Short mmCIF file of C-alpha atoms in Angstrom, two decimals:
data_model
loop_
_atom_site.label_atom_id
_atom_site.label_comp_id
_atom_site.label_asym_id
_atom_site.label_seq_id
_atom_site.Cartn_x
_atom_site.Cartn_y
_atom_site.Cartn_z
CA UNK A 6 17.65 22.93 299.98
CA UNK A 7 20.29 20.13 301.02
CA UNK A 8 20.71 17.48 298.86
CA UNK A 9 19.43 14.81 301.98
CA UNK A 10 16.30 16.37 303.27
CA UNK A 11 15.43 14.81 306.38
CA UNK A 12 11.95 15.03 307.47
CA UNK A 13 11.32 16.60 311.54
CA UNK A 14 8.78 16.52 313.93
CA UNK A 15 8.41 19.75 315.22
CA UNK A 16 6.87 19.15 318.53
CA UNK A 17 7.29 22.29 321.41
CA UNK A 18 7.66 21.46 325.25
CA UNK A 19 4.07 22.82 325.08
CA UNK A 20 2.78 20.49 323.14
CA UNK A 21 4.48 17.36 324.61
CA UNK A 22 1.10 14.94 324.95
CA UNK A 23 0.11 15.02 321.34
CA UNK A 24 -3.67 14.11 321.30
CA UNK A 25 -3.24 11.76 318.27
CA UNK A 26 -1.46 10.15 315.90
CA UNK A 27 0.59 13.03 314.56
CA UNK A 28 3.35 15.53 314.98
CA UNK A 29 2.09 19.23 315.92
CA UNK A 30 4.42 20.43 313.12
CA UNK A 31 6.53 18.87 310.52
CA UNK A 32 8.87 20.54 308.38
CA UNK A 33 11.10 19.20 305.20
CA UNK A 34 13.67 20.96 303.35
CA UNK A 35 11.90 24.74 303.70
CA UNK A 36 8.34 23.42 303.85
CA UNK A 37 6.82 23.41 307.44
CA UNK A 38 3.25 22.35 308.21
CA UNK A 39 1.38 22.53 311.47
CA UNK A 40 -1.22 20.44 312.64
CA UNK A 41 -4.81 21.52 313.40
CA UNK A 42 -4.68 23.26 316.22
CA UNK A 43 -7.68 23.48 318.80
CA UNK A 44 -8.58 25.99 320.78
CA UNK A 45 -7.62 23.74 323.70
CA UNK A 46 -4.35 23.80 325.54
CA UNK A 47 -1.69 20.99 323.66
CA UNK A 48 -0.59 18.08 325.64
CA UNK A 49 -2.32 18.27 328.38
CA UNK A 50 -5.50 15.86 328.06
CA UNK A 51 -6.96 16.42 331.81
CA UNK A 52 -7.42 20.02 330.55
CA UNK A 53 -8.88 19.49 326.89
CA UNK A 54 -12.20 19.20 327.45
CA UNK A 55 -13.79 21.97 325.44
CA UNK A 56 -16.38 22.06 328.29
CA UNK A 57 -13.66 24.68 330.09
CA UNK A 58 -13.43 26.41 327.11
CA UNK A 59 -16.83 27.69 325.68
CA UNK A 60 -15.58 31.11 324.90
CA UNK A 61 -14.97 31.43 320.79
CA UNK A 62 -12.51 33.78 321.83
CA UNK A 63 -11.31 32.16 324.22
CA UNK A 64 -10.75 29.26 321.45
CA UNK A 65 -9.30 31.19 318.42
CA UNK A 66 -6.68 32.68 320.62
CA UNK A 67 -5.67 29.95 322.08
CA UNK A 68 -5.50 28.06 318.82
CA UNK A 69 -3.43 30.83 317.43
CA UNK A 70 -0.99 30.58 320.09
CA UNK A 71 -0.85 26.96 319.26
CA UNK A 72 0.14 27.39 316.34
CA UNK A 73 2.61 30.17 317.39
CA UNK A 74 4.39 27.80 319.14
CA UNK A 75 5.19 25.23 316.86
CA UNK A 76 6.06 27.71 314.57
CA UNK A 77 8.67 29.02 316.60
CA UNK A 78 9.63 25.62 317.89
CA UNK A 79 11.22 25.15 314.17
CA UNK A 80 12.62 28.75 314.26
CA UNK A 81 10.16 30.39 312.29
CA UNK A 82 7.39 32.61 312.91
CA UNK A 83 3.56 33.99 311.24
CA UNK A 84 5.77 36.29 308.61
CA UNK A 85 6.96 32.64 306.82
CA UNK A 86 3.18 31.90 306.97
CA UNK A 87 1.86 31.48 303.35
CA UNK A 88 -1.72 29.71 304.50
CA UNK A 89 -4.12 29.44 306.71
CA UNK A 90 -6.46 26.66 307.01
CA UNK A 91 -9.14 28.34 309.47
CA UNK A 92 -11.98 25.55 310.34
CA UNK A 93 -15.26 27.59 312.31
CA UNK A 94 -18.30 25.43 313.27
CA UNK A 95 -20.76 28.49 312.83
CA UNK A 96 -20.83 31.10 309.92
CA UNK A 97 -22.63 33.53 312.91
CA UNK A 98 -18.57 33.38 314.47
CA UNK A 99 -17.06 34.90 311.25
CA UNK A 100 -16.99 38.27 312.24
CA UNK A 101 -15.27 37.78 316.09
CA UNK A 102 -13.29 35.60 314.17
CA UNK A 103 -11.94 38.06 311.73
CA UNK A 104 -10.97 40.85 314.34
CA UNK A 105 -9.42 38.55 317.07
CA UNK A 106 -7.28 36.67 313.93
CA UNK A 107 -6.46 40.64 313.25
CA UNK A 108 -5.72 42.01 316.12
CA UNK A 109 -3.45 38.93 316.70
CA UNK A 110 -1.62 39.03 313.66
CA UNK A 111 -1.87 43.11 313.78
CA UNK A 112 1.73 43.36 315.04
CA UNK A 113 3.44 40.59 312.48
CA UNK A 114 6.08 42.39 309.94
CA UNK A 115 4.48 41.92 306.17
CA UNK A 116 1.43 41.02 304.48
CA UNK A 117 -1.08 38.79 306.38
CA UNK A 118 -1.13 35.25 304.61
CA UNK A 119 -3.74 33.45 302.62
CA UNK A 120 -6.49 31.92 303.97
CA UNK A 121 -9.40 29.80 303.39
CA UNK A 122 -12.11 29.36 305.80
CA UNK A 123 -14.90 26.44 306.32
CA UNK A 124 -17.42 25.74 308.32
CA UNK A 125 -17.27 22.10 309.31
CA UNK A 126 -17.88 19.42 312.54
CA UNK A 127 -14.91 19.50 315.38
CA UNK A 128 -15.25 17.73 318.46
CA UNK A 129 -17.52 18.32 320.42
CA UNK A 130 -17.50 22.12 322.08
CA UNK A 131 -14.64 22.80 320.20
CA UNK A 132 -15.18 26.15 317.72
CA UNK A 133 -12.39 26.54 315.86
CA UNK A 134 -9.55 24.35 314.36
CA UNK A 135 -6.60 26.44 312.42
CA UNK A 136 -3.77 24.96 310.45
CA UNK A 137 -0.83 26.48 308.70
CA UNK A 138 1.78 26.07 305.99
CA UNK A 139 4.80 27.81 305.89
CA UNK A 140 8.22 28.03 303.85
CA UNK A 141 11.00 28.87 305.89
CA UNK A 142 14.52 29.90 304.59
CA UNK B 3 15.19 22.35 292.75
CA UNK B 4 16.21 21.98 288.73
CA UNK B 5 15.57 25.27 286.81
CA UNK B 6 13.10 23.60 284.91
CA UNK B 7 10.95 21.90 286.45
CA UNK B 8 7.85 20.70 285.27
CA UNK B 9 4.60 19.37 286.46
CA UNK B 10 3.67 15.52 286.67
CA UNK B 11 0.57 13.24 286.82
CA UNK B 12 1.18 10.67 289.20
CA UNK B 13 -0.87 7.64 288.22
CA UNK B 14 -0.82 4.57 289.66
CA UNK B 15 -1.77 1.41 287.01
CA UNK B 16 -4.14 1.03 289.85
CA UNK B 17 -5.84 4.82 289.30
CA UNK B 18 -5.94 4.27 285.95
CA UNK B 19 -9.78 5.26 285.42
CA UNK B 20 -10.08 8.33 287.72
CA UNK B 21 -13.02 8.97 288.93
CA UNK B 22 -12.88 12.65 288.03
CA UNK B 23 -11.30 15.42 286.42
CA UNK B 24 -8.01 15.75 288.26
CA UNK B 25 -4.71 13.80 288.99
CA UNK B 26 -4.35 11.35 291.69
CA UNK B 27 -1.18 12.56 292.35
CA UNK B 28 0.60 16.03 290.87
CA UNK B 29 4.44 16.42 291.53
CA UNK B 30 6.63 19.79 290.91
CA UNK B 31 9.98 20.02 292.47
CA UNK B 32 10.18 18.46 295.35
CA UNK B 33 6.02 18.91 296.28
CA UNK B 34 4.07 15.99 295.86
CA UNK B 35 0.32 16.53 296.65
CA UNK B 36 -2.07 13.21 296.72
CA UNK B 37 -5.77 14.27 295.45
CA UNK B 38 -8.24 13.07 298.00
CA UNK B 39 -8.53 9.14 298.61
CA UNK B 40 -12.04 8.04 299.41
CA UNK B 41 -12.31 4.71 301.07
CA UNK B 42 -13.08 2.69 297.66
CA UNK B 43 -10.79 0.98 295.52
CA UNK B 44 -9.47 3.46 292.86
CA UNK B 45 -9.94 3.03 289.27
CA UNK B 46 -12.56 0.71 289.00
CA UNK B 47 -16.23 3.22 288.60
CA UNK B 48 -18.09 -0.72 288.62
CA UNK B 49 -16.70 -1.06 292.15
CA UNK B 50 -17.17 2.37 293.39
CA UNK B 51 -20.51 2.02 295.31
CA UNK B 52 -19.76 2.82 298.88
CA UNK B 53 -22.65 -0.06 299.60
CA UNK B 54 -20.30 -2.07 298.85
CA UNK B 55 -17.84 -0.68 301.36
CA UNK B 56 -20.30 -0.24 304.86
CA UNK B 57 -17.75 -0.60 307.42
CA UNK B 58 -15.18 2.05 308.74
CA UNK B 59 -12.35 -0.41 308.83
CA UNK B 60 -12.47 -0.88 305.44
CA UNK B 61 -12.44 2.22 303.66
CA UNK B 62 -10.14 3.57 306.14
CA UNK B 63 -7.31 0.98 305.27
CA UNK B 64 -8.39 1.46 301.26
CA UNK B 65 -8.29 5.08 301.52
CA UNK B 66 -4.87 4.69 303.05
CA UNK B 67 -3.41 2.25 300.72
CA UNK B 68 -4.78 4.36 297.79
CA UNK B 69 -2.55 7.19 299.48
CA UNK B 70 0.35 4.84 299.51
CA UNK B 71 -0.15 3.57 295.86
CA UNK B 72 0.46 7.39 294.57
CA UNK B 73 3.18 7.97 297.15
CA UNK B 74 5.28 4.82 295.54
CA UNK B 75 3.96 5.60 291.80
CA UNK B 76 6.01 9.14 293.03
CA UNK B 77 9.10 7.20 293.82
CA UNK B 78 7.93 8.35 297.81
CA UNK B 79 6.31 7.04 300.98
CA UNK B 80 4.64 8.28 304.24
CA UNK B 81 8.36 8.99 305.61
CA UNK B 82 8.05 12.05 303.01
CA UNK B 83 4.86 13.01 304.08
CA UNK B 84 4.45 16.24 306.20
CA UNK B 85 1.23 16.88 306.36
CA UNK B 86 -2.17 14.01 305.92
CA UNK B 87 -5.58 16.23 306.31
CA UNK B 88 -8.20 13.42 306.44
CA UNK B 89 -11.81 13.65 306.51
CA UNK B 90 -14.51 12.04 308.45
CA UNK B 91 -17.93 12.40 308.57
CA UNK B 92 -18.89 11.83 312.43
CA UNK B 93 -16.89 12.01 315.14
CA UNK B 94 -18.08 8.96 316.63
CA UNK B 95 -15.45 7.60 314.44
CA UNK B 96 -12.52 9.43 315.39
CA UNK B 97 -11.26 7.07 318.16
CA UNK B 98 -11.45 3.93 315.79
CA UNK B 99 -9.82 5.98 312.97
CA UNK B 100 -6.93 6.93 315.47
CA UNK B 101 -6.53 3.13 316.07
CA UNK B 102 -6.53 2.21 312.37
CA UNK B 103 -4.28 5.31 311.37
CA UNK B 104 -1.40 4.74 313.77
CA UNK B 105 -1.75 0.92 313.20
CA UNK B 106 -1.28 1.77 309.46
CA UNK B 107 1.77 3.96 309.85
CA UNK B 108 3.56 1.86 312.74
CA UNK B 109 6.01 0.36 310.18
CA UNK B 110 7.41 3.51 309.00
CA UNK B 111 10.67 4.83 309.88
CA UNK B 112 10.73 8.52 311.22
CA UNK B 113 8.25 10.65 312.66
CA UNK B 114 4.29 10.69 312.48
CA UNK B 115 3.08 13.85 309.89
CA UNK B 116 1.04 16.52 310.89
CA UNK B 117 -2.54 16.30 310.49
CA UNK B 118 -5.82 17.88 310.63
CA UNK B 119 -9.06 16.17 310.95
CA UNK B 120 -12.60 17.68 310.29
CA UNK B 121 -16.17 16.38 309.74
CA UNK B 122 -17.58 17.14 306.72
CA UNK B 123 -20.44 15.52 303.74
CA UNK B 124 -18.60 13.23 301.54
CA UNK B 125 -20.40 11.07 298.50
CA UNK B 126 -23.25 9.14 299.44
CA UNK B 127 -22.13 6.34 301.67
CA UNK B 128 -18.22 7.65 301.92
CA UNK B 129 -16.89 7.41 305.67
CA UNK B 130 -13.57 8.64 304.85
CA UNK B 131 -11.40 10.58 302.53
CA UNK B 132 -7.89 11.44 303.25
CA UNK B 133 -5.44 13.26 301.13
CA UNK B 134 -1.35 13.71 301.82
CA UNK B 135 1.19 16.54 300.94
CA UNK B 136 5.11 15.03 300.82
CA UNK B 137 8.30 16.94 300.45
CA UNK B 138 10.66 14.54 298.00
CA UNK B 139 14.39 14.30 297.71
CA UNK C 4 15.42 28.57 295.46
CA UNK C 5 17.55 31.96 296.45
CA UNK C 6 18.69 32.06 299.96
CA UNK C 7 17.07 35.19 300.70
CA UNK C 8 13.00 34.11 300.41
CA UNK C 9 10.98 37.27 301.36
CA UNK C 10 6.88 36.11 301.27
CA UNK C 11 5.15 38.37 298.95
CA UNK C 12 1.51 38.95 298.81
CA UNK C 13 -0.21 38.83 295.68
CA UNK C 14 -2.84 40.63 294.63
CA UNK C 15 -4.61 41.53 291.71
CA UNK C 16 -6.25 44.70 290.64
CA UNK C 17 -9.34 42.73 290.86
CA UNK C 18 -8.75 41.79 294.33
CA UNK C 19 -8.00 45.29 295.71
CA UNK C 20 -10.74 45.30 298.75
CA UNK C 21 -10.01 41.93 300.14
CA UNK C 22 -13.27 40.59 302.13
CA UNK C 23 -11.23 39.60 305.12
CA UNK C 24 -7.79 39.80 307.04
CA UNK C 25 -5.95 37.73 304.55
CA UNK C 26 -4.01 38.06 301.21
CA UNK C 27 -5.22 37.10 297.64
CA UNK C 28 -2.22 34.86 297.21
CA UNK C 29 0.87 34.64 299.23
CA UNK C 30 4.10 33.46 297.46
CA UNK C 31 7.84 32.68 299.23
CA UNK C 32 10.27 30.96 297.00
CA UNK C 33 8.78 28.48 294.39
CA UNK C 34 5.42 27.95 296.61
CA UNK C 35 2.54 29.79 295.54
CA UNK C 36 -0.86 29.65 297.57
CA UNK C 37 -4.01 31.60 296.55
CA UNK C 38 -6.11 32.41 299.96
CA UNK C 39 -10.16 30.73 299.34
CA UNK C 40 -12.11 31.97 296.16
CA UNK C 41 -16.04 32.50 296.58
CA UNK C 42 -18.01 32.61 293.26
CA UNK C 43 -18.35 36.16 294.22
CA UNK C 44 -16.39 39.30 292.34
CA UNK C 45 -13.54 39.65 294.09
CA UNK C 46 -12.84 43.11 295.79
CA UNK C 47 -16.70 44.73 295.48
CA UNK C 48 -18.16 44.12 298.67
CA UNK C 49 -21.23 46.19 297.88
CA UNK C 50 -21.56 43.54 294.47
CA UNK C 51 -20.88 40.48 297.13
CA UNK C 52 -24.22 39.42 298.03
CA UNK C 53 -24.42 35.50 296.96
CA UNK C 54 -28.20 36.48 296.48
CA UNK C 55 -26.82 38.16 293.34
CA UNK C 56 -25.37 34.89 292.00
CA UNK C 57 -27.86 32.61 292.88
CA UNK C 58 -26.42 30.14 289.87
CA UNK C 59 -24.20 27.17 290.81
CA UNK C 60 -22.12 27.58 287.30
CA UNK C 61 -21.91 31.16 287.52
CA UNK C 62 -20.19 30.79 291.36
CA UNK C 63 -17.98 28.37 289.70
CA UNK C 64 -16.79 30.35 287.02
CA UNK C 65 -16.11 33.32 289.25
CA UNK C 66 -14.60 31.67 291.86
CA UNK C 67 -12.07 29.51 289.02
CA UNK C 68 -11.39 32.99 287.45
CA UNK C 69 -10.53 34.19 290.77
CA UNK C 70 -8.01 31.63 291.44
CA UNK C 71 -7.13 32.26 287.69
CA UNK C 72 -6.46 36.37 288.36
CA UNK C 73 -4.18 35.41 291.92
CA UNK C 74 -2.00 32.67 289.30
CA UNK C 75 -2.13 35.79 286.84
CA UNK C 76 -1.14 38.18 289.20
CA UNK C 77 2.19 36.24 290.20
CA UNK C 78 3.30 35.06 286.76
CA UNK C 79 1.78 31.58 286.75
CA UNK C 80 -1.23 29.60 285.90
CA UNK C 81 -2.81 26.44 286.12
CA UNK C 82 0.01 24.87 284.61
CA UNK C 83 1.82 25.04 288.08
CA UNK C 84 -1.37 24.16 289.83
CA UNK C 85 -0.65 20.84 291.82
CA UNK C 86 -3.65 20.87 294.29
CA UNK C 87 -7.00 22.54 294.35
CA UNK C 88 -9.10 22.24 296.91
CA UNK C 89 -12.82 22.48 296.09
CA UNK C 90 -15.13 22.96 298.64
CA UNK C 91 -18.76 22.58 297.94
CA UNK C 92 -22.63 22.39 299.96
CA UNK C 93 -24.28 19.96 298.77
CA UNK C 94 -23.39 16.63 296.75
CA UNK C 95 -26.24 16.91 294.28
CA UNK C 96 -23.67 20.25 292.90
CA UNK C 97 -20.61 17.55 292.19
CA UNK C 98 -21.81 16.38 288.59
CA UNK C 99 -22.23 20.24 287.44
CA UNK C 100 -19.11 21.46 289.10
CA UNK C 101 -17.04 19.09 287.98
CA UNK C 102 -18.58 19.60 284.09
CA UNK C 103 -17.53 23.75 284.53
CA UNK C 104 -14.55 22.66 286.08
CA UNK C 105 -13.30 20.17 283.23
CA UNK C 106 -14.59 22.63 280.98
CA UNK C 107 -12.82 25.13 282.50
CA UNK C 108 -9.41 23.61 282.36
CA UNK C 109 -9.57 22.15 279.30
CA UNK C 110 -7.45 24.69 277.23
CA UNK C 111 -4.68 24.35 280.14
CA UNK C 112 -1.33 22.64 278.63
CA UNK C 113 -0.13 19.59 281.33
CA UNK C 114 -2.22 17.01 283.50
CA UNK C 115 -4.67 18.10 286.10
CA UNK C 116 -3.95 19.30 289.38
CA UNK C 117 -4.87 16.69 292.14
CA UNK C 118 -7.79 17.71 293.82
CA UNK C 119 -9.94 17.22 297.10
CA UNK C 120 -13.49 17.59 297.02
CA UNK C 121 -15.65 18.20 300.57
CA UNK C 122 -18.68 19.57 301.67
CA UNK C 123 -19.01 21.94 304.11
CA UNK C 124 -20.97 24.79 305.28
CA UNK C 125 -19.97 28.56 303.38
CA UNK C 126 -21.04 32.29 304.39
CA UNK C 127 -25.22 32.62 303.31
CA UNK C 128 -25.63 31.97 299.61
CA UNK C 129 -22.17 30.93 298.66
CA UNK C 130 -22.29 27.63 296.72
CA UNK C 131 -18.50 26.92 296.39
CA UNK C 132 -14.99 27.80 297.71
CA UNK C 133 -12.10 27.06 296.00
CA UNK C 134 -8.15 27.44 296.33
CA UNK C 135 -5.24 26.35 294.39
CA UNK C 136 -1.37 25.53 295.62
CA UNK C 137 0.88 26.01 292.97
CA UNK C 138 4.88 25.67 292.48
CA UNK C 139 6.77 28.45 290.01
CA UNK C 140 9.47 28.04 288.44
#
C-alpha cells in the first residue's frame, strides 16, 4: 500500500443514479467493498420497481451483474472476491439460488469465495440483495 | 503494514461498560471494524432501555455518533470508512433514515461509503443498529 | 503485503464437502474471511439435519469451532479476529449465546473481536450463523 491512501468511490456509468446515500463501491489502499446490490437495474429509478422484476432469477442475476460492474469499474474482478454477503427473503429460494450463483461464477479462474447467507426483509418485491468484499493488488 | 502488527480494542471513555462480550472497535493494520451501534447511548446498561429511546430520529443520530466516537478513539473518521452495513427493522423507515444518514455525513470531505441495508429483529424496542468497516493510514 | 496477492481458499479437512458454492475461508494478502458457520458439522451433509442438534449451546459450539477449524486451517486464530458477525433467530437466544460465546473465548490472548449481533431467518432448524474477518500477520 502507498503511504497516502486515498479513499474512491467506485461508481460505473451503469450505476450513475445511486438510489441512496452511498457509493456502489468504495475501495482504499487494496480493500474494495461494494454496496448491496438489488436485483434491480442501478441508476435508473423509473425502472426499479421490483414490480417488473418478480422473477428470483431474474433478480440474482441481475444483482450479480451489479456487482460485476463495480467490480470491474475499479479494475478488478470475482477472482479478488474474498466474501459474499448474499441477503434471500425466503429459505424455499436457496436452492435456485445456489445453481444460478454457480453457474454464474462457473467460468471465474480460482476458488469460489466465502459466503454467508441470511434470510432477512428487502424492499418490497425485491428477493435478493448481494454484497461483496474484495482485496485487490 | 508493520511486520508486527497486533490487534487493538478500541474503546471510547464513552463505551467504557460494553454491553457485551466484544470490542466496540478492533483495529489490525490498517482495518478498523466498529461492532454494531444500536441507537442507545453506549456504556451506560441504566440508560439502555430502548423505552427510553421511541423515536427513529433519535437512535438513528445516537447510533451514528456511537460509530463516530470509535472512529476518533481509532485516530479515524467516516472519510476512512468504506463500507457502513446498517440495520433497520421496517422499511417504512428507510426514507427517513436516508434523510437522517446523508444529513449526518454532509460535513465530511470525500465520497459517501458503500452500504447495505436490510431488515432484520434487533433487541426489544431497537430501531436501528449500524456498524462501519474503515481502511486507516 | 507482497505485490503478488493470489486469493487462496481455505479449507479444512473438516470442511471437505462444503454445503454450498462457496469456500470455507478465503484469504488474499493479510485479509482473512471465513464463509458463514451453521452449528452443524461441517462437511457431513448426511449428519446436517439441524433436527439432530436441536440444542441452542450445542449449535453454538459447533458453529464457533467451525470458525475456529477455517482460522486453524490458515495459520491464525481468534487472536486476529477483528469482527464476527453473529447471526441469530430469536432474541430470547442472546443471554445464552453470548454466555457460550464469552465462555468460548475466554482462553484467547488479546481483546475481543467487535461484533454485530442480528436476527434473521436461517435454513429449517438452524439456530445460529456465524463468521469471523480476521487480519494475519
Amino acid at each position: 500500500m502507498s503511504d497516502q491512501q486515498t479513499k474512491t468511490a467506485i461508481v460505473p456509468t451503469t450505476h450513475s443514479g445511486a438510489a441512496g446515500p452511498y457509493s456502489p463501491g468504495s475501495r482504499k489502499g487494496d480493500i474494495l467493498q461494494t454496496a448491496g446490490q438489488l436485483g434491480l437495474p442501478p441508476g435508473a429509478p423509473h425502472l426499479r420497481s421490483a414490480d417488473q422484476y418478480p422473477n428470483l432469477a431474474t433478480q440474482v442475476l441481475q444483482a450479480l451483474d451489479n456487482v460485476t460492474a463495480v467490480l470491474a469499474e475499479a479494475g478488478s474482478g470475482w477472482a479478488d472476491v474474498i466474501m459474499v454477503r448474499a441477503h434471500l427473503t425466503d429459505t424455499a429460494h436457496f436452492r435456485e439460488f445456489n445453481t444460478l450463483y454457480s453457474e454464474y461464477l462457473a467460468t471465474e479462474q480460482g476458488p469460489l469465495p466465502s459466503r454467508t447467507t441470511v434470510y432477512v426483509g428487502l424492499p418490497a418485491g425485491c428477493l435478493v440483495e448481494i454484497d461483496a468484499l474484495a482485496v485487490l493488488g
